[in-house]
XYZ file of C-alpha atoms in Angstrom:
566
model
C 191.928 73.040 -131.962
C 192.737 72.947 -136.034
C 196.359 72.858 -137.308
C 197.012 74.679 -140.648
C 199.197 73.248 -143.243
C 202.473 75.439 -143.305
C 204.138 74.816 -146.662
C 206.868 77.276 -146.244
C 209.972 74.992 -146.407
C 209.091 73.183 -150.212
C 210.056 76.052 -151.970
C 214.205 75.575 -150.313
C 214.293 71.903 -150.839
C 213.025 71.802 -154.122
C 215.506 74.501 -155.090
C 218.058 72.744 -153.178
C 217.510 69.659 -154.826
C 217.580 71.448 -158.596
C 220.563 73.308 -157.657
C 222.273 69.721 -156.172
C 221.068 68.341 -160.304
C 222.685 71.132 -162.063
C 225.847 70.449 -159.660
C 226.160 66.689 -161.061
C 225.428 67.986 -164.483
C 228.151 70.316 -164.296
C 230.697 67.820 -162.771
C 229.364 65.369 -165.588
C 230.443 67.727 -168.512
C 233.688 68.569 -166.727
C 234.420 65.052 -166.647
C 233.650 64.163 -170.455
C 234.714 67.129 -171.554
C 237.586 69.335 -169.624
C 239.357 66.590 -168.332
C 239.975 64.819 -171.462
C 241.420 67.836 -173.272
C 243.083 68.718 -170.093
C 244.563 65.622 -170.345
C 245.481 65.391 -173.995
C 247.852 69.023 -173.531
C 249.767 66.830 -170.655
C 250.435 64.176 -173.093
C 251.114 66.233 -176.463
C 253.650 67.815 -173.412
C 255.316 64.926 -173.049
C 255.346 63.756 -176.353
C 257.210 66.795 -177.194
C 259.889 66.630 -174.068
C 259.953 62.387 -175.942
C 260.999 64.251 -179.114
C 263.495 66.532 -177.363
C 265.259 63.764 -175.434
C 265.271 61.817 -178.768
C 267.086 64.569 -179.830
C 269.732 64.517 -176.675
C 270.471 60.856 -177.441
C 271.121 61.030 -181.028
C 273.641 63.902 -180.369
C 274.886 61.704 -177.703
C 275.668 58.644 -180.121
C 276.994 61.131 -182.619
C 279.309 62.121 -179.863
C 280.709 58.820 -178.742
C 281.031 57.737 -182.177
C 283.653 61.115 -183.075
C 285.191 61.647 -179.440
C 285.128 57.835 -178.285
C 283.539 59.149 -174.831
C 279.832 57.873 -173.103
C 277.163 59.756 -173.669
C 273.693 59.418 -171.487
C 270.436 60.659 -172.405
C 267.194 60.406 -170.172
C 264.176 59.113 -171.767
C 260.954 59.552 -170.037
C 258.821 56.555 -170.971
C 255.134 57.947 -170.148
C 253.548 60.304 -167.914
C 250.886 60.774 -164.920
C 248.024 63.506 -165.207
C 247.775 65.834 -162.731
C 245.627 64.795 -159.348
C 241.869 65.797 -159.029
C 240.137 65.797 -156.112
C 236.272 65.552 -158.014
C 237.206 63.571 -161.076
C 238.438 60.588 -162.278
C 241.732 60.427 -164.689
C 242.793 57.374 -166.497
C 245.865 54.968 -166.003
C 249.324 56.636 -166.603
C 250.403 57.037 -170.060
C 252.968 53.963 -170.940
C 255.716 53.983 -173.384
C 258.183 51.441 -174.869
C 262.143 51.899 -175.731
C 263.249 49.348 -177.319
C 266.515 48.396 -180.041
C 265.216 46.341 -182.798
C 267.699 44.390 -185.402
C 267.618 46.528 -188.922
C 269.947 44.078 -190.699
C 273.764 45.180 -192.051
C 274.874 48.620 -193.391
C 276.821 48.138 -196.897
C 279.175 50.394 -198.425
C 278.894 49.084 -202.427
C 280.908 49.714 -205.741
C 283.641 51.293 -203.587
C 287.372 50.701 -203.358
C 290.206 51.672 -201.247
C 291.841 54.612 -202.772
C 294.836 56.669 -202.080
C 298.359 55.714 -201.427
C 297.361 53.609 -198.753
C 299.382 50.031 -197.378
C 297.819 47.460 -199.141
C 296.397 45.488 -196.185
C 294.026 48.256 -195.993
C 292.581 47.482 -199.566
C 292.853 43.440 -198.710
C 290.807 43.601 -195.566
C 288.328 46.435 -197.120
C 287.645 43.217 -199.844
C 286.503 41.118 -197.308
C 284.507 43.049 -194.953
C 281.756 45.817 -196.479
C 278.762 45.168 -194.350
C 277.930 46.605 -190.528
C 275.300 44.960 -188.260
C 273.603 47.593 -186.909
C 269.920 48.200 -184.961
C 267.093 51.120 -184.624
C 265.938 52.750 -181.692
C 262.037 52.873 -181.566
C 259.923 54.497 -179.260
C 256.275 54.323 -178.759
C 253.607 55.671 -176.413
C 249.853 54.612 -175.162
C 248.035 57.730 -174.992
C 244.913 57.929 -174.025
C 243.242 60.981 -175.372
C 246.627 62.937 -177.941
C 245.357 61.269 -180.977
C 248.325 61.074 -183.579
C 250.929 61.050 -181.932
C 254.333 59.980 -183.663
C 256.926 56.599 -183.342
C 259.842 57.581 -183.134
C 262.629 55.826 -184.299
C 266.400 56.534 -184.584
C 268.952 55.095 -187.214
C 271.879 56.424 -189.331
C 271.938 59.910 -187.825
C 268.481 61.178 -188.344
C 265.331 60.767 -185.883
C 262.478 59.877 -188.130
C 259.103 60.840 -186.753
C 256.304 58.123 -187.983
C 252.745 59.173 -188.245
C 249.810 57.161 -189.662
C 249.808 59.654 -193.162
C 253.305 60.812 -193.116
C 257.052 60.726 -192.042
C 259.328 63.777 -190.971
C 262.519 63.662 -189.780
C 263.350 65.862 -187.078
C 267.174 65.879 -187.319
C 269.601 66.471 -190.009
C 271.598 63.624 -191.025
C 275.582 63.603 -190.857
C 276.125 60.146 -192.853
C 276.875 62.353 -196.172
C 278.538 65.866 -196.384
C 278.771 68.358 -198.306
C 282.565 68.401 -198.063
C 282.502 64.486 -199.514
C 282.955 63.029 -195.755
C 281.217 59.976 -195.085
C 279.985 58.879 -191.127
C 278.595 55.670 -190.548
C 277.563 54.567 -187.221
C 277.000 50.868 -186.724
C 274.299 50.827 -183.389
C 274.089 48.035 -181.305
C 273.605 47.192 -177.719
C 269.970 45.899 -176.751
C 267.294 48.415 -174.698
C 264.211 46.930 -174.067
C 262.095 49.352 -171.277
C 258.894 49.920 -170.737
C 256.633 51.883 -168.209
C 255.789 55.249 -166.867
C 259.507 56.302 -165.288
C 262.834 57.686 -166.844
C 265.027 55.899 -168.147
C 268.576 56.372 -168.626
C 270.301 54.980 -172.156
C 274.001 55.232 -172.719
C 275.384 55.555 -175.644
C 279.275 54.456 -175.093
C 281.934 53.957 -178.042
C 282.985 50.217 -178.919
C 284.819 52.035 -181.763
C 285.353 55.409 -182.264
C 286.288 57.085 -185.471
C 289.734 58.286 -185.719
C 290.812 57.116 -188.603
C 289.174 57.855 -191.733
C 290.113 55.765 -195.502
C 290.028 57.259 -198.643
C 287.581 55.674 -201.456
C 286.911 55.870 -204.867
C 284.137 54.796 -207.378
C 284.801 51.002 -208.787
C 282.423 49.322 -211.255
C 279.356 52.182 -211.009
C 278.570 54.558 -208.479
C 279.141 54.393 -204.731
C 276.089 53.522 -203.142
C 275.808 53.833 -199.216
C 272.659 50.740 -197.768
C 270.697 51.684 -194.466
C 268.328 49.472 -193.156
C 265.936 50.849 -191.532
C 262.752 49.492 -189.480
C 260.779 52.064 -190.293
C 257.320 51.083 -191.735
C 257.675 52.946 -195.143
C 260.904 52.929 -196.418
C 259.800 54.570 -200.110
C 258.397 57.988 -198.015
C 261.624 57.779 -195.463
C 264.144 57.936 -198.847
C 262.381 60.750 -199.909
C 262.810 62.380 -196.929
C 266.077 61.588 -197.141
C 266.964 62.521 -200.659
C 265.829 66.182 -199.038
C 269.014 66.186 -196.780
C 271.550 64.852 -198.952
C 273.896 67.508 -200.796
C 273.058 67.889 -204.213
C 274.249 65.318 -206.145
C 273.229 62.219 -204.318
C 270.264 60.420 -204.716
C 268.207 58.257 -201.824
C 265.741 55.397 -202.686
C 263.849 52.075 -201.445
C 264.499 49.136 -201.839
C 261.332 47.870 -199.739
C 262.216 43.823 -200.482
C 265.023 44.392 -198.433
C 263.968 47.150 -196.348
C 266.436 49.742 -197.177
C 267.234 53.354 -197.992
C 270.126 53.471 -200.991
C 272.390 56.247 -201.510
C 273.667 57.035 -204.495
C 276.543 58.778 -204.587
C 277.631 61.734 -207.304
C 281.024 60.583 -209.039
C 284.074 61.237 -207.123
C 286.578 60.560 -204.531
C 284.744 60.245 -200.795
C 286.514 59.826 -197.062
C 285.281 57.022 -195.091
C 284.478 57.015 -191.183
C 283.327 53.891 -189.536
C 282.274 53.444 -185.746
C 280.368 52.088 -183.372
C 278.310 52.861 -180.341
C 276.901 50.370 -178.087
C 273.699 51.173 -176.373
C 274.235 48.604 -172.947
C 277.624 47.386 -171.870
C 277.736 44.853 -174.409
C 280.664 45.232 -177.336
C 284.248 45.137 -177.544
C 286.857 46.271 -180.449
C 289.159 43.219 -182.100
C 291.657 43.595 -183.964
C 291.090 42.812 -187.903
C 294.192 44.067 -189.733
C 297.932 45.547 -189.104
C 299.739 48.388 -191.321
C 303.742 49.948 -191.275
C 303.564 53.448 -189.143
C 306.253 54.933 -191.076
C 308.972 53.318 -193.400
C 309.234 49.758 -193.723
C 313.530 49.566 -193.908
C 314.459 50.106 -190.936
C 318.250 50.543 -189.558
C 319.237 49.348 -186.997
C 318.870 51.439 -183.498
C 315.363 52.439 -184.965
C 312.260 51.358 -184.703
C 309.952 49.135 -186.240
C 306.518 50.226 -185.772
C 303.073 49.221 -186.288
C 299.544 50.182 -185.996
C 296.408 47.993 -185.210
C 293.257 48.639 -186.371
C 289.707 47.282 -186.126
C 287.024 46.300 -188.662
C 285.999 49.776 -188.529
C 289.259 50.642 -189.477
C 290.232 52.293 -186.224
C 293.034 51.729 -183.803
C 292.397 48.759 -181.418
C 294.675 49.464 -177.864
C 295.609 46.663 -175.856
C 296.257 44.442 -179.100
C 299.148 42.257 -178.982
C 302.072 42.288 -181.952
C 304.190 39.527 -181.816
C 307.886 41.011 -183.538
C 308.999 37.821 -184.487
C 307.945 35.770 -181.154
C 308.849 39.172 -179.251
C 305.510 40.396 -178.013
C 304.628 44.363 -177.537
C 301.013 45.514 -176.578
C 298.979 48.636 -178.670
C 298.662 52.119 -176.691
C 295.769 54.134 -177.028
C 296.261 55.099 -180.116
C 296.604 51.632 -181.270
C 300.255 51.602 -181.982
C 303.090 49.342 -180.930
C 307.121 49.938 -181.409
C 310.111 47.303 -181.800
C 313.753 48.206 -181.826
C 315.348 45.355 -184.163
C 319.078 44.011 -182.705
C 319.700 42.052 -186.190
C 319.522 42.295 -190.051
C 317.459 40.848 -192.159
C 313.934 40.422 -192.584
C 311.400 41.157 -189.457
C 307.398 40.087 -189.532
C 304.792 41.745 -187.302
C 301.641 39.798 -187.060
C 298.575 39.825 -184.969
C 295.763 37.606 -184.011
C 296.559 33.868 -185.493
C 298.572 35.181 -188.888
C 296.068 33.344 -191.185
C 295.346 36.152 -193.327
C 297.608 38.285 -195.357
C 296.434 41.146 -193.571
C 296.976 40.148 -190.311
C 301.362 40.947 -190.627
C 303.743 43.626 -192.062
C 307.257 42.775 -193.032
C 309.800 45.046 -192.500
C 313.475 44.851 -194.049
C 316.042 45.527 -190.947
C 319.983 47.013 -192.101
C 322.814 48.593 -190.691
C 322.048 51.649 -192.549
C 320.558 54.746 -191.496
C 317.460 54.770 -189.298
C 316.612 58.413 -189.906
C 313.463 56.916 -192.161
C 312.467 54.671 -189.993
C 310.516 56.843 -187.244
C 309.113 58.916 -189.685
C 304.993 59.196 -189.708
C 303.992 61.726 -192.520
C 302.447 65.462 -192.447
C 301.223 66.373 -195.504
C 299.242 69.767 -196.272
C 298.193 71.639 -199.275
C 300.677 74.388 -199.860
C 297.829 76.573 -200.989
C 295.399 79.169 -199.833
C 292.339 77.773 -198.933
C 289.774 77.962 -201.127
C 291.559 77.840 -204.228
C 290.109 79.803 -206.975
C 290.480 78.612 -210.973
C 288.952 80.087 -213.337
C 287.090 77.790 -215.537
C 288.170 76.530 -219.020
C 292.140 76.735 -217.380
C 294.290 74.965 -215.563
C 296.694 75.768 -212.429
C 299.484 73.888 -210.633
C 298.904 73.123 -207.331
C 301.460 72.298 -204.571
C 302.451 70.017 -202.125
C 304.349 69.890 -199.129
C 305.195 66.334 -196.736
C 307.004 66.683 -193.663
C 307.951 64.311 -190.934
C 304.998 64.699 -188.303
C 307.664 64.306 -184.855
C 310.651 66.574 -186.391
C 309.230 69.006 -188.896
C 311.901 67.620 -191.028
C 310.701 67.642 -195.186
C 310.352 64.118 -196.772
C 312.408 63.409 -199.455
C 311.320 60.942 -202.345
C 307.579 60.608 -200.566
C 305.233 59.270 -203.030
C 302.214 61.299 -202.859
C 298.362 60.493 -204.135
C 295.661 63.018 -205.041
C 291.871 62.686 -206.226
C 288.735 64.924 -205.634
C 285.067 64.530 -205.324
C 282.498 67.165 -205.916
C 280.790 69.508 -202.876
C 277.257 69.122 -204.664
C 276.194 68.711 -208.293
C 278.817 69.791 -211.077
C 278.179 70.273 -214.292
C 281.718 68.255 -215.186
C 284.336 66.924 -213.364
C 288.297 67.693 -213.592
C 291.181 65.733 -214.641
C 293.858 65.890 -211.900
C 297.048 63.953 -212.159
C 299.617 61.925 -209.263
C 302.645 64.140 -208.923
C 306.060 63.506 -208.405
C 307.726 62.202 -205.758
C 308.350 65.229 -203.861
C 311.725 66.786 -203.765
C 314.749 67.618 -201.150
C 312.531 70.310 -199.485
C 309.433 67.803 -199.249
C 307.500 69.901 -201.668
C 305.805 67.749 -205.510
C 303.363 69.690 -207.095
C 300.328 68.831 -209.048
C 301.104 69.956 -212.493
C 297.678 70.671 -213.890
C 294.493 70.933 -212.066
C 292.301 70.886 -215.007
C 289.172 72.188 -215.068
C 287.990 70.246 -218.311
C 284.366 71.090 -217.978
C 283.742 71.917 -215.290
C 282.352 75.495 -215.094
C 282.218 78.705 -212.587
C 280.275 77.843 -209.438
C 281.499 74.021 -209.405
C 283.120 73.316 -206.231
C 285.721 70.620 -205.749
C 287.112 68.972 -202.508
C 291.146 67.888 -203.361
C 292.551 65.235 -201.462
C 296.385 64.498 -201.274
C 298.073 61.194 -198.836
C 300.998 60.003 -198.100
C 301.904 57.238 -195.639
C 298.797 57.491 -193.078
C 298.255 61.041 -193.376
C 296.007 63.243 -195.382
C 294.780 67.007 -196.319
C 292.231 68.599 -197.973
C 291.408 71.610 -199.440
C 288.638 73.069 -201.026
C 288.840 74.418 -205.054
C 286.065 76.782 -206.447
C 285.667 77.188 -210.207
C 284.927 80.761 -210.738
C 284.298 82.619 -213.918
C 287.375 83.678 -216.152
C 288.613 87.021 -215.667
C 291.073 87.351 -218.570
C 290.525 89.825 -220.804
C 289.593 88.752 -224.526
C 288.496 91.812 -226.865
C 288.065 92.565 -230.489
C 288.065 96.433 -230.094
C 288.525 97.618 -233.823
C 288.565 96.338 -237.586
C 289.741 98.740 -239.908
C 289.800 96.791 -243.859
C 290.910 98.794 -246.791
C 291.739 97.647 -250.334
C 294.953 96.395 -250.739
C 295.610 98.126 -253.776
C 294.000 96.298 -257.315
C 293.243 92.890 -257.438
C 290.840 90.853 -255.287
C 292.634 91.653 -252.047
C 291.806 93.039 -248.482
C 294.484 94.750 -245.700
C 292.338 94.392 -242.343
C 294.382 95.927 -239.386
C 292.369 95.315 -236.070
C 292.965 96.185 -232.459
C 292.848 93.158 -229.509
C 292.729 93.489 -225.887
C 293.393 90.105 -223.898
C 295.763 88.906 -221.498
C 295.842 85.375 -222.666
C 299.303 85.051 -224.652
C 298.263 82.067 -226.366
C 295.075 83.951 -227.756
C 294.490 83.570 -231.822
C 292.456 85.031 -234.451
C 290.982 83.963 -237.550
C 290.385 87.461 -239.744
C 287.526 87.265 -242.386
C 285.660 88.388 -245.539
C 282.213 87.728 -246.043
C 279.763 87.771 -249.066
C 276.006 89.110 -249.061
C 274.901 85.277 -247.491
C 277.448 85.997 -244.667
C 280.058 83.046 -246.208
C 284.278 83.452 -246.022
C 285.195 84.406 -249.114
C 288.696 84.645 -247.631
C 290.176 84.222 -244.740
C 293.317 83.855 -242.155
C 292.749 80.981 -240.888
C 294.347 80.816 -236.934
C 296.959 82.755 -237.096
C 298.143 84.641 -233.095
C 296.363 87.433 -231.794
C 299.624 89.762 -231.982
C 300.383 88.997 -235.528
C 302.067 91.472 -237.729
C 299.353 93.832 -239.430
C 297.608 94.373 -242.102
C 296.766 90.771 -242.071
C 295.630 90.647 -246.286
C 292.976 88.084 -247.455
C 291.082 87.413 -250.513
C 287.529 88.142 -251.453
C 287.644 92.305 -252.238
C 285.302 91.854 -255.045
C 282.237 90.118 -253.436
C 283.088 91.098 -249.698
C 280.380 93.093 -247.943
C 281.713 93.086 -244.596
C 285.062 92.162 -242.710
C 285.071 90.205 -239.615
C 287.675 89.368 -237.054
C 287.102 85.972 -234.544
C 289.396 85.993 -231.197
C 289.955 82.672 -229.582
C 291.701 81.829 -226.311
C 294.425 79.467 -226.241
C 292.292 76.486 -226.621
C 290.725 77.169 -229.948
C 287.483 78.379 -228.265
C 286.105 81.568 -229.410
C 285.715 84.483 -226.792
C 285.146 87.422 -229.179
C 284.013 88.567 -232.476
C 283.664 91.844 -234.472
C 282.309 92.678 -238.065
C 282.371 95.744 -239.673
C 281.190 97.007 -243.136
C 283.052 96.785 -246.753
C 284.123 99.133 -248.150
């Protein structure tokens, strides 16, 4: 009996067997191919949500540093890819938040202005300079090829890549409106892995109180350190934020972005925000809340205030061996029970700054309580027209009562909002008056010219105000509308009559006669706009044409008009 081959069943396994190859081939490309870019979209994710959270905590230090509250922010430090069944993914992405020392911020060729106690200016001499840190954060990806550092400092969250820098915040350490915020950072983070984390950004001191300062020996000039890797492209960057008028640049020995203020008056802020538990507010200097005579059945009192310049609670004052502790707003009160002469000091006394004196009598304490309120009695913005000048005024009251302040002495200066093309002349007034009002004789505008904005500062005591003044264009009228010349009889003489439309009372003319080469053959010289008429001048027999020059009050010419002769 034969058997025949039966072959039948090759044809299914070698198909299976191709169809298993393409299979593997097809799992193969997903694997070097899908996956990875799969991959790199989870991680450009999170390195956007890194950026957004970045975000979150820089609003939150900004925050604590104004309101004096705790701010959190949750940073995820890497990610996981999503699970796969058929395929292989790579370790979790891990990232690193850490605080790393940037050296001091430095406030240079500035000085205490405004009418301001004087322990303010002595302890301003001795301490410029802020210790502060960056924030940095960096990521291992595995497949999103350039992705950023990020790093926070002063404000702004600067976005490092291998060809560039961006920042991806505004900055608020220079405003338009000539305020200045500084934020000294400090606190140490130092996390890294795959998980959240949670950073807090709490207030060691916040900024309530802000000083007054004024150009001395050049231009104010604001130093950030900064640990980012380039500092000459991060001051360009910056110089793109700043309000016109300042200027940012490296100093890469040092490691630092400088500021360079436009001339002016500026407003001061200091704080500081602690990024752990660590920190804690000391008191630095002491200043008079109020008058320093005080009757008795008053009160003497007293603020403390911090290196930052802001009010330290829980300070003890020792009233001459009678010790009082600072409330929350950093003050502290004494009621005197004999004459004479009554010293407030704080930590050891070893400095001049550390105590106030106050003079103690058996005459009226209605001065002593009194903490000012002072405000621009003025619509806000003022408008001057350029090439004049306007009075400006002033009112001081007692902040508790209401009551106006008689005999308070009152400081002003200003600092531009942007780039001016000249600056104003603006002079102290007066002590003010019974009804609490002085008034800034002459805001002049000098040359400054129409679209030049001002901010105006006026203190007294430890308050302040400001208001905004715009130059605008001048609206008064100046005109030459008619010469009419006609001989004035024989002889070499000329009667000009003219016409003049203008507002400004002070406004002169200088009337004319002019040969073939256009030169004064005769003339007026300045004489007022409203003069008696015909005005007669010389020159009839080589005069070819008359012409009459208006001027406003300040000799500068506005007008002119020149008409045939005869």
């Amino acid at each position: 009996m034969r058997f025949s081959r039966d072959r039948r069943g090759q044809s299914v396994v070698v198909g299976t067997v191709i169809l298993f190859g393409f299979l593997i081939l097809a799992l193969g490309i997903y694997q070097v191919q899908v996956v990875p870019t799969e991959n790199a979209d989870v991680e450009f994710e999170h390195s956007q949500e890194v950026e957004d959270r970045f975000g979150d905590l820089r609003n939150g230090v900004l925050e604590a540093a104004s309101t004096g509250t705790t701010r959190s922010a949750q940073i995820p430090l890497g990610t996981r890819y999503p699970s796969r069944t058929f395929f292989v993914n790579p370790p979790p992405v891990s990232g690193s938040l850490t605080t790393q020392e940037a050296g001091e911020i430095r406030v240079r060729n500035a000085t205490i202005g405004g009418d301001l106690h004087r322990n303010v200016g002595l302890y301003w001499d001795t301490n410029q300079a802020f210790e502060t840190r960056s924030l940095r954060y960096a990521a291992d990806y595995n497949e999103f090829r350039g992705a950023p550092r990020l790093t926070y400092e002063h404000s702004v969250v600067a976005a490092e890549f291998d060809d560039a820098i961006l920042l991806r915040s505004g900055q608020t350490v220079l405003s338009e409106d000539g305020e200045i915020s500084l934020t000294a950072l400090t606190g140490t983070v130092s996390e890294n892995g795959v998980t959240r984390r949670s950073v807090d950004a709490r207030a060691v001191s916040a900024s309530d109180t802000t000083v007054p300062i004024a150009p001395d020996n050049g231009s104010i000039t604001l130093e950030l350190p900064t640990a980012v890797d380039d500092p000459a492209t991060l001051a360009t960057r910056w110089e793109e934020r700043l309000p016109p008028g300042a200027i940012a640049a490296a100093d890469e020995a040092n490691g630092t972005v400088r500021i360079t203020l436009a001339n002016g008056s500026y407003r001061l802020g200091l704080s500081e925000v602690s990024l752990d538990t660590t920190g804690t507010t000391e008191p630095a200097y002491i200043v008079p809340v109020g008058s320093q005579s005080v009757g008795l059945g008053g009160q003497a009192r007293v603020e403390v205030r911090d290196r930052y310049h802001n009010p330290v609670p829980d300070a003890t004052v020792s009233f001459k061996g009678a010790n009082r502790t600072t409330g929350d707003d950093g003050r502290a009160f004494f009621e005197p029970t004999a004459t004479g002469s009554l010293t407030a000091a704080i930590n050891e006394n070893e400095q001049e700054y550390e105590s106030v004196s106050f003079d103690i009598t058996e005459g009226d304490s209605t001065t002593a309580n009194q903490t000012f309120d002072i405000e621009w009695d003025e619509t806000a913005p003022v408008e001057i027209e350029e090439g004049t000048s306007e009075p400006l005024d002033i009112l001081v009251s007692d902040a508790a009562s209401g009551d106006r302040i008689d005999g308070a002495a009152v400081d002003v200066g200003f600092s531009p909002r942007g780039t001016v093309s000249g600056l104003p002349s603006v002079p102290d007034p007066t002590e003010t008056d019974s009804d609490g009002r002085t008034t800034v004789d002459e805001f002049e505008t000098n040359d400054a010219s129409a679209g030049d904005s001002f901010n105006l500062y006026a203190t007294a005591g430890d308050d302040a105000d400001r208001i905004v003044v715009d130059i605008i264009a001048s609206t008064t009228a100046y005109e030459v509308i008619s010469v009419d010349p006609e001989p004035a009889g024989s002889g070499n003489s000329i009667d000009v009559s003219f016409d003049i439309n203008t507002d400004d009372e002070n406004a002169q003319v200088n009337v004319q006669s002019l040969d073939n080469n256009g030169d004064p053959k005769g003339e007026t010289g300045l004489i007022a706009y409203d003069s008696p008429q015909p005005q007669t001048i010389k020159g009839a027999n080589q005069a070819v044409e008359v012409r009459v020059i208006l001027y406003d009050g300040d000799g500068v010419e506005q007008d002119r008009l020149t008409v045939p002769y005869p």
